[in-house]
Short mmCIF file of C-alpha atoms in Angstrom, two decimals:
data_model
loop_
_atom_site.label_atom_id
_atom_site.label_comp_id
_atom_site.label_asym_id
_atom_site.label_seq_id
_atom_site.Cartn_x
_atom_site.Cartn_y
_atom_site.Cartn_z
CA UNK A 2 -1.35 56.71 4.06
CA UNK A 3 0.55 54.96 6.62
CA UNK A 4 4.16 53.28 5.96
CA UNK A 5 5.53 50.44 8.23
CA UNK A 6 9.71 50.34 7.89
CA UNK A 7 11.98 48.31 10.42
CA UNK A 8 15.37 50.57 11.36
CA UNK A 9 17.41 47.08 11.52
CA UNK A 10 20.05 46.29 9.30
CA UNK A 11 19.16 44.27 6.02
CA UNK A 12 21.44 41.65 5.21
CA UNK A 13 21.62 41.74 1.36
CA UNK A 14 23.83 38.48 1.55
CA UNK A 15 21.64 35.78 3.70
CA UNK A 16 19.65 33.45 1.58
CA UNK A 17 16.14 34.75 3.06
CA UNK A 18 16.86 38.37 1.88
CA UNK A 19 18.35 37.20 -1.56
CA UNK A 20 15.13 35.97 -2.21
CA UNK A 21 13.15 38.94 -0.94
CA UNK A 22 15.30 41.28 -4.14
CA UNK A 23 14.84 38.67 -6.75
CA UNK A 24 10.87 39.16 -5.58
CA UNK A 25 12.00 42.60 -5.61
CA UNK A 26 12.87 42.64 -9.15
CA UNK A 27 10.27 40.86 -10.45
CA UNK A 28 7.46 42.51 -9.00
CA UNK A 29 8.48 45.73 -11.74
CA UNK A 30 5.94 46.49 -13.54
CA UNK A 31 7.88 49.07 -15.40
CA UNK A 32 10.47 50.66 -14.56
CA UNK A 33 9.14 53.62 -11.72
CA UNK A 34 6.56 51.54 -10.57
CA UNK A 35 6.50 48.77 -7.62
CA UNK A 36 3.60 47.32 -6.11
CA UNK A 37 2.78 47.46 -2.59
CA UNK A 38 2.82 43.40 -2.47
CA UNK A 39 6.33 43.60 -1.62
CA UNK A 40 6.37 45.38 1.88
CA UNK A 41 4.19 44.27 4.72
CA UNK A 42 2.19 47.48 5.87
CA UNK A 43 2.38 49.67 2.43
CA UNK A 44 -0.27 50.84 0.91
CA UNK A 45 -2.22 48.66 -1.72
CA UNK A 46 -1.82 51.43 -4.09
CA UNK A 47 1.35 51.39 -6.73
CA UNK A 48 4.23 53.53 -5.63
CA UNK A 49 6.95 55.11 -7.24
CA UNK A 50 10.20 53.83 -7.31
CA UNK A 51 11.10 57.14 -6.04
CA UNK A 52 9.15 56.98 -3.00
CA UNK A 53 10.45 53.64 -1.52
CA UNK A 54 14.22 53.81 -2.28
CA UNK A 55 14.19 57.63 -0.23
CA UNK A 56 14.43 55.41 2.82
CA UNK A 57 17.12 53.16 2.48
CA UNK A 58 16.04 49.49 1.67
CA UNK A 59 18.82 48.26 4.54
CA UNK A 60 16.12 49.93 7.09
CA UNK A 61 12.88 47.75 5.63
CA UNK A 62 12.93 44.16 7.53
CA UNK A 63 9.11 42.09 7.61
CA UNK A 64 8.07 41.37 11.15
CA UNK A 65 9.18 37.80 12.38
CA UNK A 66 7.10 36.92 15.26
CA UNK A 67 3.90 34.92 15.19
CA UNK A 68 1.01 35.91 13.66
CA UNK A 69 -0.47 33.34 15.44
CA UNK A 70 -3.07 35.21 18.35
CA UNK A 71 -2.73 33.31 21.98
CA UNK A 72 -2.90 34.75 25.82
CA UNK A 73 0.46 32.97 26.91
CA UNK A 74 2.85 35.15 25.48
CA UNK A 75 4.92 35.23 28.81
CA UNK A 76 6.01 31.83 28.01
CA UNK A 77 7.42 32.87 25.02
CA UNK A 78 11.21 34.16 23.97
CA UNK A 79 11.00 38.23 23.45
CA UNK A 80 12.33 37.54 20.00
CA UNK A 81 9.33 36.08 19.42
CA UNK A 82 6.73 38.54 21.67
CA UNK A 83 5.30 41.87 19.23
CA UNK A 84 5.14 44.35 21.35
CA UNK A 85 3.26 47.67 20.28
CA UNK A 86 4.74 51.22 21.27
CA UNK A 87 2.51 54.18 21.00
CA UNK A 88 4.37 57.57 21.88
CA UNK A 89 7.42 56.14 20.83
CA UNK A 90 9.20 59.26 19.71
CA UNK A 91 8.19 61.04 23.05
CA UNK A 92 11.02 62.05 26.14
CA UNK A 93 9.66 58.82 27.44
CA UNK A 94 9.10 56.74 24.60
CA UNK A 95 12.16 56.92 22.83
CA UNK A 96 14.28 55.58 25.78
CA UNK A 97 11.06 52.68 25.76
CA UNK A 98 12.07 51.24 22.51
CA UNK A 99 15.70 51.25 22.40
CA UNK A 100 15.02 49.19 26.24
CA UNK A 101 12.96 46.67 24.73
CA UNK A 102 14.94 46.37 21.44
CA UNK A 103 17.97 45.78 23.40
CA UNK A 104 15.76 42.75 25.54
CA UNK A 105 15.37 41.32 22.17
CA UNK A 106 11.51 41.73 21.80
CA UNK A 107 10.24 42.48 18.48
CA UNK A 108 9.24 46.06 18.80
CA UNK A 109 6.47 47.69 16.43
CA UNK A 110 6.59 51.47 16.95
CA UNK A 111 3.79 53.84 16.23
CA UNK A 112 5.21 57.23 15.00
CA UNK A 113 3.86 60.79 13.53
CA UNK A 114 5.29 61.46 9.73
CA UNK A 115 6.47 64.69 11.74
CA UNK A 116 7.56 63.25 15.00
CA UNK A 117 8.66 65.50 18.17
CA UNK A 118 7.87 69.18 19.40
CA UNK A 119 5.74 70.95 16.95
CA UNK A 120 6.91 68.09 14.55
CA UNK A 121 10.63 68.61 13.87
CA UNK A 122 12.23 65.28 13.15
CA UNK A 123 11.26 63.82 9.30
CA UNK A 124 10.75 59.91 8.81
CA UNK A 125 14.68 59.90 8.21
CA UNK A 126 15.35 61.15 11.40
CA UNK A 127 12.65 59.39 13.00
CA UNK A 128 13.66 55.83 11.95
CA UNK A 129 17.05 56.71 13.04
CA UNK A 130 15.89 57.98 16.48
CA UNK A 131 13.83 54.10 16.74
CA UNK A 132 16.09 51.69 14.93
CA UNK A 133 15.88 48.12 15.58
CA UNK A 134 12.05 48.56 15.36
CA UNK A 135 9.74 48.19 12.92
CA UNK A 136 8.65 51.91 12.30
CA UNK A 137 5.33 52.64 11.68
CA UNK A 138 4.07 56.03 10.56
CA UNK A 139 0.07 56.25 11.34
CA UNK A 140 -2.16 59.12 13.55
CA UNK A 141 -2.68 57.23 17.23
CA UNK A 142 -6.01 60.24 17.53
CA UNK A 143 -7.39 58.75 14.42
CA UNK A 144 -8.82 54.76 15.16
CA UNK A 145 -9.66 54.07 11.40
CA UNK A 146 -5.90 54.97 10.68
CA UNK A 147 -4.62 52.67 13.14
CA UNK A 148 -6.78 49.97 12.72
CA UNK A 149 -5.85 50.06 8.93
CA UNK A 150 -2.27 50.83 9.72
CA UNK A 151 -2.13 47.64 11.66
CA UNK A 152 -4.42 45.67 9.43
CA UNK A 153 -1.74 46.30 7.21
CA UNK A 154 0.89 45.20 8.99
CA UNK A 155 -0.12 41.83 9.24
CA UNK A 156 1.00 40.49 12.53
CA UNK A 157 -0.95 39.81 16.15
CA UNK A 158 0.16 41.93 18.66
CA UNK A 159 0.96 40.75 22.22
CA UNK A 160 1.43 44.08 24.62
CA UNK A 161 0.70 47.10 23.98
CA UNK A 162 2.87 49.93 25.38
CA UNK A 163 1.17 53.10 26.20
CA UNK A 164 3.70 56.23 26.51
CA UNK A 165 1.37 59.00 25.10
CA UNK A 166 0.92 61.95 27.22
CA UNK A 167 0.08 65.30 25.64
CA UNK A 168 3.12 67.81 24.90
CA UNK A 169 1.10 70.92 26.58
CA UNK A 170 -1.19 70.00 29.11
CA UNK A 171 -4.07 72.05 27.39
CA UNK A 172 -7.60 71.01 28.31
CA UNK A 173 -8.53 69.68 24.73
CA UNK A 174 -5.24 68.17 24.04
CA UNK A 175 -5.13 66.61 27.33
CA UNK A 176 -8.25 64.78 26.38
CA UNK A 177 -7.38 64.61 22.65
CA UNK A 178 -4.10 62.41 23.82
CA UNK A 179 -4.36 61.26 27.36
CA UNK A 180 -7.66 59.79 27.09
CA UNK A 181 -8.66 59.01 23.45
CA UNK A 182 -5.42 58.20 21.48
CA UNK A 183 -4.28 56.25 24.39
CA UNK A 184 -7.94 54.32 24.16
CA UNK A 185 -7.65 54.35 20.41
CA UNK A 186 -3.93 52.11 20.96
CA UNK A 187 -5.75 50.02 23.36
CA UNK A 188 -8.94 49.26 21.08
CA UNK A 189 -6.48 48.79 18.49
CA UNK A 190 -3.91 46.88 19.87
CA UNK A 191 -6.89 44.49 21.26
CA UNK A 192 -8.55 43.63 17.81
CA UNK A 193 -5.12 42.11 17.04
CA UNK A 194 -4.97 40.19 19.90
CA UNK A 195 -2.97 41.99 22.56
CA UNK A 196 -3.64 40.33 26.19
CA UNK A 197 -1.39 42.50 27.99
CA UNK A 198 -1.20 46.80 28.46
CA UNK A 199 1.42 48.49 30.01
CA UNK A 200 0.23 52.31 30.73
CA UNK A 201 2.95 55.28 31.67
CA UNK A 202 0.54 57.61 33.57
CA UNK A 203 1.94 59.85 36.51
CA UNK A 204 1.97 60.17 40.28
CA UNK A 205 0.20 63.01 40.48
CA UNK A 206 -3.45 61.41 39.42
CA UNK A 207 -3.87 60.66 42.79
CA UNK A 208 -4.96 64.59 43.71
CA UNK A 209 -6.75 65.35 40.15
CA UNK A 210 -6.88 68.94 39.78
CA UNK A 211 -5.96 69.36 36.24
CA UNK A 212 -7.33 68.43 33.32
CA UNK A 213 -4.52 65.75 31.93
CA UNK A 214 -4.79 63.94 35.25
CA UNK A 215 -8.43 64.05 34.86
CA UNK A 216 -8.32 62.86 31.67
CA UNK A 217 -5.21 59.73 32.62
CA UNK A 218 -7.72 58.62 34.85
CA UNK A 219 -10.58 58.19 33.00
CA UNK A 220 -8.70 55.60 30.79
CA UNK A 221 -6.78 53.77 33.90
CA UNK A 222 -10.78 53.37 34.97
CA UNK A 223 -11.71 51.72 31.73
CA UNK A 224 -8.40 49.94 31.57
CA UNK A 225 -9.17 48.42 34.88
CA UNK A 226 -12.72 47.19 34.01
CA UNK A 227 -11.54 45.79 31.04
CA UNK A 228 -8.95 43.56 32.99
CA UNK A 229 -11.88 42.99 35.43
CA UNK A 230 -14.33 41.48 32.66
CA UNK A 231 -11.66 39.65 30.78
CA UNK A 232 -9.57 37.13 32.46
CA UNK A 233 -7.20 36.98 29.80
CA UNK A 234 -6.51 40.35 29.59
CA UNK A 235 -4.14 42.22 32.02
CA UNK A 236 -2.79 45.53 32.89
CA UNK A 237 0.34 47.49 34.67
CA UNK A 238 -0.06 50.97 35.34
CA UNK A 239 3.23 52.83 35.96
CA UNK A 240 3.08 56.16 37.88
CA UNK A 241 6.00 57.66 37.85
CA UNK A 242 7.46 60.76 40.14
CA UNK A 243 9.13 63.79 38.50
CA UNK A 244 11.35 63.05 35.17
CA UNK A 245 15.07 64.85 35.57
CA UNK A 246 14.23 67.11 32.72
CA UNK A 247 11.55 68.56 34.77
CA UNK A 248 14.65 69.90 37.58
CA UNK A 249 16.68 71.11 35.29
CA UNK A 250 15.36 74.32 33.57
CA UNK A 251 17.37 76.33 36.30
CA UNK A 252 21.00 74.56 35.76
CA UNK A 253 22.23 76.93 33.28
CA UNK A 254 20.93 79.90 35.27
CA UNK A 255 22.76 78.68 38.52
CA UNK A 256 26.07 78.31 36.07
CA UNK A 257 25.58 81.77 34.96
CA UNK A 258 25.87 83.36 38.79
CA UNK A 259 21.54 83.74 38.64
CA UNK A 260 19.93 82.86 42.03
CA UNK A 261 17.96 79.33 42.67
CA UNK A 262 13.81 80.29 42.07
CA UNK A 263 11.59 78.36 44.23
CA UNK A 264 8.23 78.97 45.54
CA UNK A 265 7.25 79.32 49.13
CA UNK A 266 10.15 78.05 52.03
CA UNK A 267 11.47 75.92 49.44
CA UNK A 268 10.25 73.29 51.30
CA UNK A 269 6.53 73.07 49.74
CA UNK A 270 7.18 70.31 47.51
CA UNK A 271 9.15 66.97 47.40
CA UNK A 272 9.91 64.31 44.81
CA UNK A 273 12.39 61.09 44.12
CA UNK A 274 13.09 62.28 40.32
CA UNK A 275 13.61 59.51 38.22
CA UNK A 276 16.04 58.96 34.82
CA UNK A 277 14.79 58.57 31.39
CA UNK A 278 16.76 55.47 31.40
CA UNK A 279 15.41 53.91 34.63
CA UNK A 280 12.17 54.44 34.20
CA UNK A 281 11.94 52.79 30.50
CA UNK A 282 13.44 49.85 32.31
CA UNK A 283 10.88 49.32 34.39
CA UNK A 284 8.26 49.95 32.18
CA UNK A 285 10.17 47.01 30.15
CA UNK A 286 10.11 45.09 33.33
CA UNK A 287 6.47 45.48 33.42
CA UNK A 288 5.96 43.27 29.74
CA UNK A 289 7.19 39.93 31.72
CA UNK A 290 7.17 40.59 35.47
CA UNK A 291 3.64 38.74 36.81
CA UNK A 292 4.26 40.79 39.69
CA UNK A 293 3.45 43.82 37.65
CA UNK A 294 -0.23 42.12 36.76
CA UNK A 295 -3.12 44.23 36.99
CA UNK A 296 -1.32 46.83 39.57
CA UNK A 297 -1.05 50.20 40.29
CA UNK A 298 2.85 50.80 40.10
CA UNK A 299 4.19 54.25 41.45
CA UNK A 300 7.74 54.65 41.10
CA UNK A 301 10.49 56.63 41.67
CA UNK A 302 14.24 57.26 41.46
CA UNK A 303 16.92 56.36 44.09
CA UNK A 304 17.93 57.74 47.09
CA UNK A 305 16.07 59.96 49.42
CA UNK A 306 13.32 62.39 48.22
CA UNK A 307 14.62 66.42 47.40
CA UNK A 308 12.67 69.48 48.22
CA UNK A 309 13.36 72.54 46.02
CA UNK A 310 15.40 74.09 48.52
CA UNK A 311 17.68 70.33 48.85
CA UNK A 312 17.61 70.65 44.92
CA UNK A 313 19.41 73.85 44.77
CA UNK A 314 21.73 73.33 47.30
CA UNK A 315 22.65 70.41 45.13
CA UNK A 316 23.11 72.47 42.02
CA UNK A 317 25.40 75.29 44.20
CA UNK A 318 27.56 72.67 45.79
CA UNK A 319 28.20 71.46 42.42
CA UNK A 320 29.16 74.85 40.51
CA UNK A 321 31.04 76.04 43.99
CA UNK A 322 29.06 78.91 44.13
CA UNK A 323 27.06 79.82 47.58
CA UNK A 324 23.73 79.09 47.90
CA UNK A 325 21.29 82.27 46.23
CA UNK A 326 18.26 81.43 46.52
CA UNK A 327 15.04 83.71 45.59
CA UNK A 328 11.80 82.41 47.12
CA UNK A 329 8.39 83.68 45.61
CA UNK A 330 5.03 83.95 47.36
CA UNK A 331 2.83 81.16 45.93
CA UNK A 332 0.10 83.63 46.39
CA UNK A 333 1.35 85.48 43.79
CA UNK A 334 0.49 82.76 41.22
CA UNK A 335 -2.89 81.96 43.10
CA UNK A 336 -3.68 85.89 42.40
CA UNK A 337 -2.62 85.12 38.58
CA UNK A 338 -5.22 82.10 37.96
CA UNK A 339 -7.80 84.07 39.72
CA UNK A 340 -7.61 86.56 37.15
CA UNK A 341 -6.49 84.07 34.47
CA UNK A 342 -10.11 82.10 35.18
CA UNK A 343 -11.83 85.34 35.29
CA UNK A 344 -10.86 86.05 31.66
CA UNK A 345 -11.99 82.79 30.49
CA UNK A 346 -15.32 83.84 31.05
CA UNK A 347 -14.80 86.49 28.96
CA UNK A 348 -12.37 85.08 26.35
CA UNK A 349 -12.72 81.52 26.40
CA UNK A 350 -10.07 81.23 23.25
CA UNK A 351 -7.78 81.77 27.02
CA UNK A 352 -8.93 78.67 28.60
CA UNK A 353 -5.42 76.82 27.98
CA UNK A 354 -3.72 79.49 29.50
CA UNK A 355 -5.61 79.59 32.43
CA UNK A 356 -5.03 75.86 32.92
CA UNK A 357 -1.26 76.15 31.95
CA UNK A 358 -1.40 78.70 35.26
CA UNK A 359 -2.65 75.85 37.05
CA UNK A 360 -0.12 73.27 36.28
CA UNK A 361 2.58 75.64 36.91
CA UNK A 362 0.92 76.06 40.36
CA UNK A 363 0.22 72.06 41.07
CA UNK A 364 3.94 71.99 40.84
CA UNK A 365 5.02 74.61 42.55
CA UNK A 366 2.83 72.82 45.95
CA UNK A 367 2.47 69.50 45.34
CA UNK A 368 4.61 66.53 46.25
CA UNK A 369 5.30 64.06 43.71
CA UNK A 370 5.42 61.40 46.10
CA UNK A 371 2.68 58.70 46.66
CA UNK A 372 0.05 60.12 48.83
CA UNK A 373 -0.94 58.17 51.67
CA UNK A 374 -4.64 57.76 51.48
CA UNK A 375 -4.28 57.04 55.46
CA UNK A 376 -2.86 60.52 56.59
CA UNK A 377 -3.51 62.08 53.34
CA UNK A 378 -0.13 62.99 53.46
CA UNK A 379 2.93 62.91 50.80
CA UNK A 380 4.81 59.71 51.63
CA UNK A 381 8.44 59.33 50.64
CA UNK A 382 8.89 56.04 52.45
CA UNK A 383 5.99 54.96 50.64
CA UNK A 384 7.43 55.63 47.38
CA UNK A 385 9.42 52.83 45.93
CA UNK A 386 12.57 53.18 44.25
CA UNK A 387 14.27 51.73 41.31
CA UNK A 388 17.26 52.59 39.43
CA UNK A 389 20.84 53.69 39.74
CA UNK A 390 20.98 57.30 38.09
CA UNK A 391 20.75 60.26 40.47
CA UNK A 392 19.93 63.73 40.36
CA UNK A 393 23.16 64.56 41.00
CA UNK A 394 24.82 62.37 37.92
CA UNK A 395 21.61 64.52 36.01
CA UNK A 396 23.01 67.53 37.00
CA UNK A 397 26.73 67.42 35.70
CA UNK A 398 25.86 65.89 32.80
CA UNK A 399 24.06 69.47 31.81
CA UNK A 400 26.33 71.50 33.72
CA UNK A 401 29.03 69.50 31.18
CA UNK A 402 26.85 68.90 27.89
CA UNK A 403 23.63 71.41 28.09
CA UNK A 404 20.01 70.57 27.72
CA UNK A 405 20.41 69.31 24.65
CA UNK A 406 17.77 66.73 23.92
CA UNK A 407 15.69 67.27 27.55
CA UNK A 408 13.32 70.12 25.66
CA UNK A 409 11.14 70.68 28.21
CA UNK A 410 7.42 70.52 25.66
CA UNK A 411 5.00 73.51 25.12
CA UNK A 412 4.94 75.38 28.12
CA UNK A 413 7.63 75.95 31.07
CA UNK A 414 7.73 77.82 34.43
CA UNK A 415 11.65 78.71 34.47
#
């Protein structure tokens, strides 16, 4: 069953929504049953009273915008643009909406009945994490629930926007969410009209040695050739560098007198770490922009790019504690997925832990910088920047508050 509800404040004294409750009341059939002819998106099914009034009716608000299917939506107001979010309640995602609700566009986000890591957060929480969009609760890695979901909901959509990304990195769930839900929102999202797709992906498909970048790929490929054999359809593929989150699983261990882990001379690796914040503006410039059309976007944070080694001595300076730093062979984790792929053979139940050993090492080596297919070098002039929040503001915000809210998924390094 899927349930579309809209987090935005119900006016029970305008005249439009005075009419909606005397429809309300006399669509009672008795008195613990409603029918679903009252909600856009519900099920056709009765339900009981009981079941609609647990979320608050002040949250339920029908979609405005146009049902009306056409390719120009860019000349439209964003009040009056639908824009589809898949991945909504994601790191990402989350930060997506409330951008694009506070540009005024009429956001429709996609959401798990248990949202977040291993499905923590109810529908309550949930509509409370997305309000001022319309909420709805369908399975992206099902396209028969989506389609139905948004057959239900009754409205064309204009853009779709793409933040899936699976929460471990594991070889089927990379290809479970990476490459088919994110296809499943675009097939979707298409069949009600959508002429535009805006796709978070990540730098570091340009070297694909892993299965998620493998399997990000694949659907930029497709999403390409369908922009190539439909003229009215376009794309923008954002790429971004490493998310703040990502830097911080060491802060509290710095705080606490630990040393500064980093692989190598601490020099092995580089990135321009963007914010949570920055990045879902972009991605909201990327609805509009017609410089965005049908372009490979990598992106990253401002100011200059930060090895490991630059990182730490960030994180000292700002506890006033001298520099400890403990540097690891990256051999030693080489050793580890030699013996990790070994296994495999013999246990293949292990094959996710042999790849997590492998995405631990891609980012203990590997720039996330754009990669200059000229040199075939990391590039930091290359990568553009965007954004005001630094690494630095990052940093005494957790040194102050925690990591509250930046959980770093299934499977960490530090």
């Amino acid at each position: 069953m899927s349930l579309c509800f809209s987090s935005t404040a119900f006016n029970l004294h305008s005249a439009k929504n005075q009419s909606f409750l005397t429809r309300f009341s006399s669509h009672f059939t008795n008195p613990t049953k409603v029918t679903s002819s009252l909600f856009t998106g519900f099920p056709s099914s009765p339900l009981s009273l009981s079941e609609v009034v647990k979320f608050s009716k002040d949250r339920l608000k029908p979609i405005s915008a146009s049902t009306t299917v056409t390719p120009s939506f860019r000349n439209k107001s964003p009040e009056d643009i639908n824009v589809l979010v898949v991945g909504a309640t994601g790191y990402i995602g989350k930060f997506v909406v409330k951008e694009l609700v506070d540009r005024e566009f009429n956001v429709i986000a996609i959401a798990r009945e248990k949202s977040g890591i291993r499905g923590k957060f109810s529908k309550d929480e949930t509509l409370n994490q997305l309000k001022g969009a319309n909420v709805c609760f369908s399975d992206v890695t099902n396209l028969d629930s989506l389609e139905k979901s948004m057959e239900e909901l009754g409205v064309s959509i204009d853009v779709v926007v793409s933040c899936l990304a699976s929460r471990s990195g594991g070889v089927k769930d990379s290809w479970k969410i990476d490459y088919e839900a994110t296809k499943n929102s675009l097939v979707a999202g298409r069949n009600r009209g959508a002429s535009h797709f805006v796709l978070l992906s990540a730098i570091c498909v340009q070297k694909p040695l892993l299965e998620f970048q493998r399997a990000k790929l694949k659907f930029e490929d497709e999403l390409i050739k369908e922009a190539k054999e439909d003229s009215g359809f376009s794309y923008s593929i954002v790429r971004p560098t490493a998310f703040f989150k990502s830097l911080g699983g060491q802060v509290e261990l710095v705080k606490d007198g630990k040393p500064y882990v980093m692989f190598g001379d601490g020099k092995l690796c580089a990135c321009k770490p963007i914010s949570e914040a920055d990045l879902a503006s972009f991605i909201a410039d990327c609805v509009l922009s017609e410089n965005k059309i049908n372009q490979v976007l990598p992106i990253g944070g401002p100011g200059k790019a930060l090895t490991p080694m630059e990182q730490g001595e960030l994180l000292f300076r700002l506890v006033g504690r001298e520099p400890k730093f403990l540097k690891v062979p990256i051999e030693i984790m080489d050793f580890a997925i030699g013996v990790l792929d070994f296994l495999v053979k013999i246990f293949p139940s292990m094959e996710d832990t042999a790849e997590f050993g492998k995405i631990g090492r891609y980012y203990a080596a590997e720039s996330m910088l754009v990669l200059d297919p000229e040199t075939g070098e990391y590039s930091a002039e290359k990568t553009p920047s965007y954004g005001k929040d630094t690494l630095e503001d990052f940093f005494q915000t957790v040194l102050r508050e925690g990591m509250a809210g930046q959980e770093l998924g299934e499977q960490t390094i530090f």
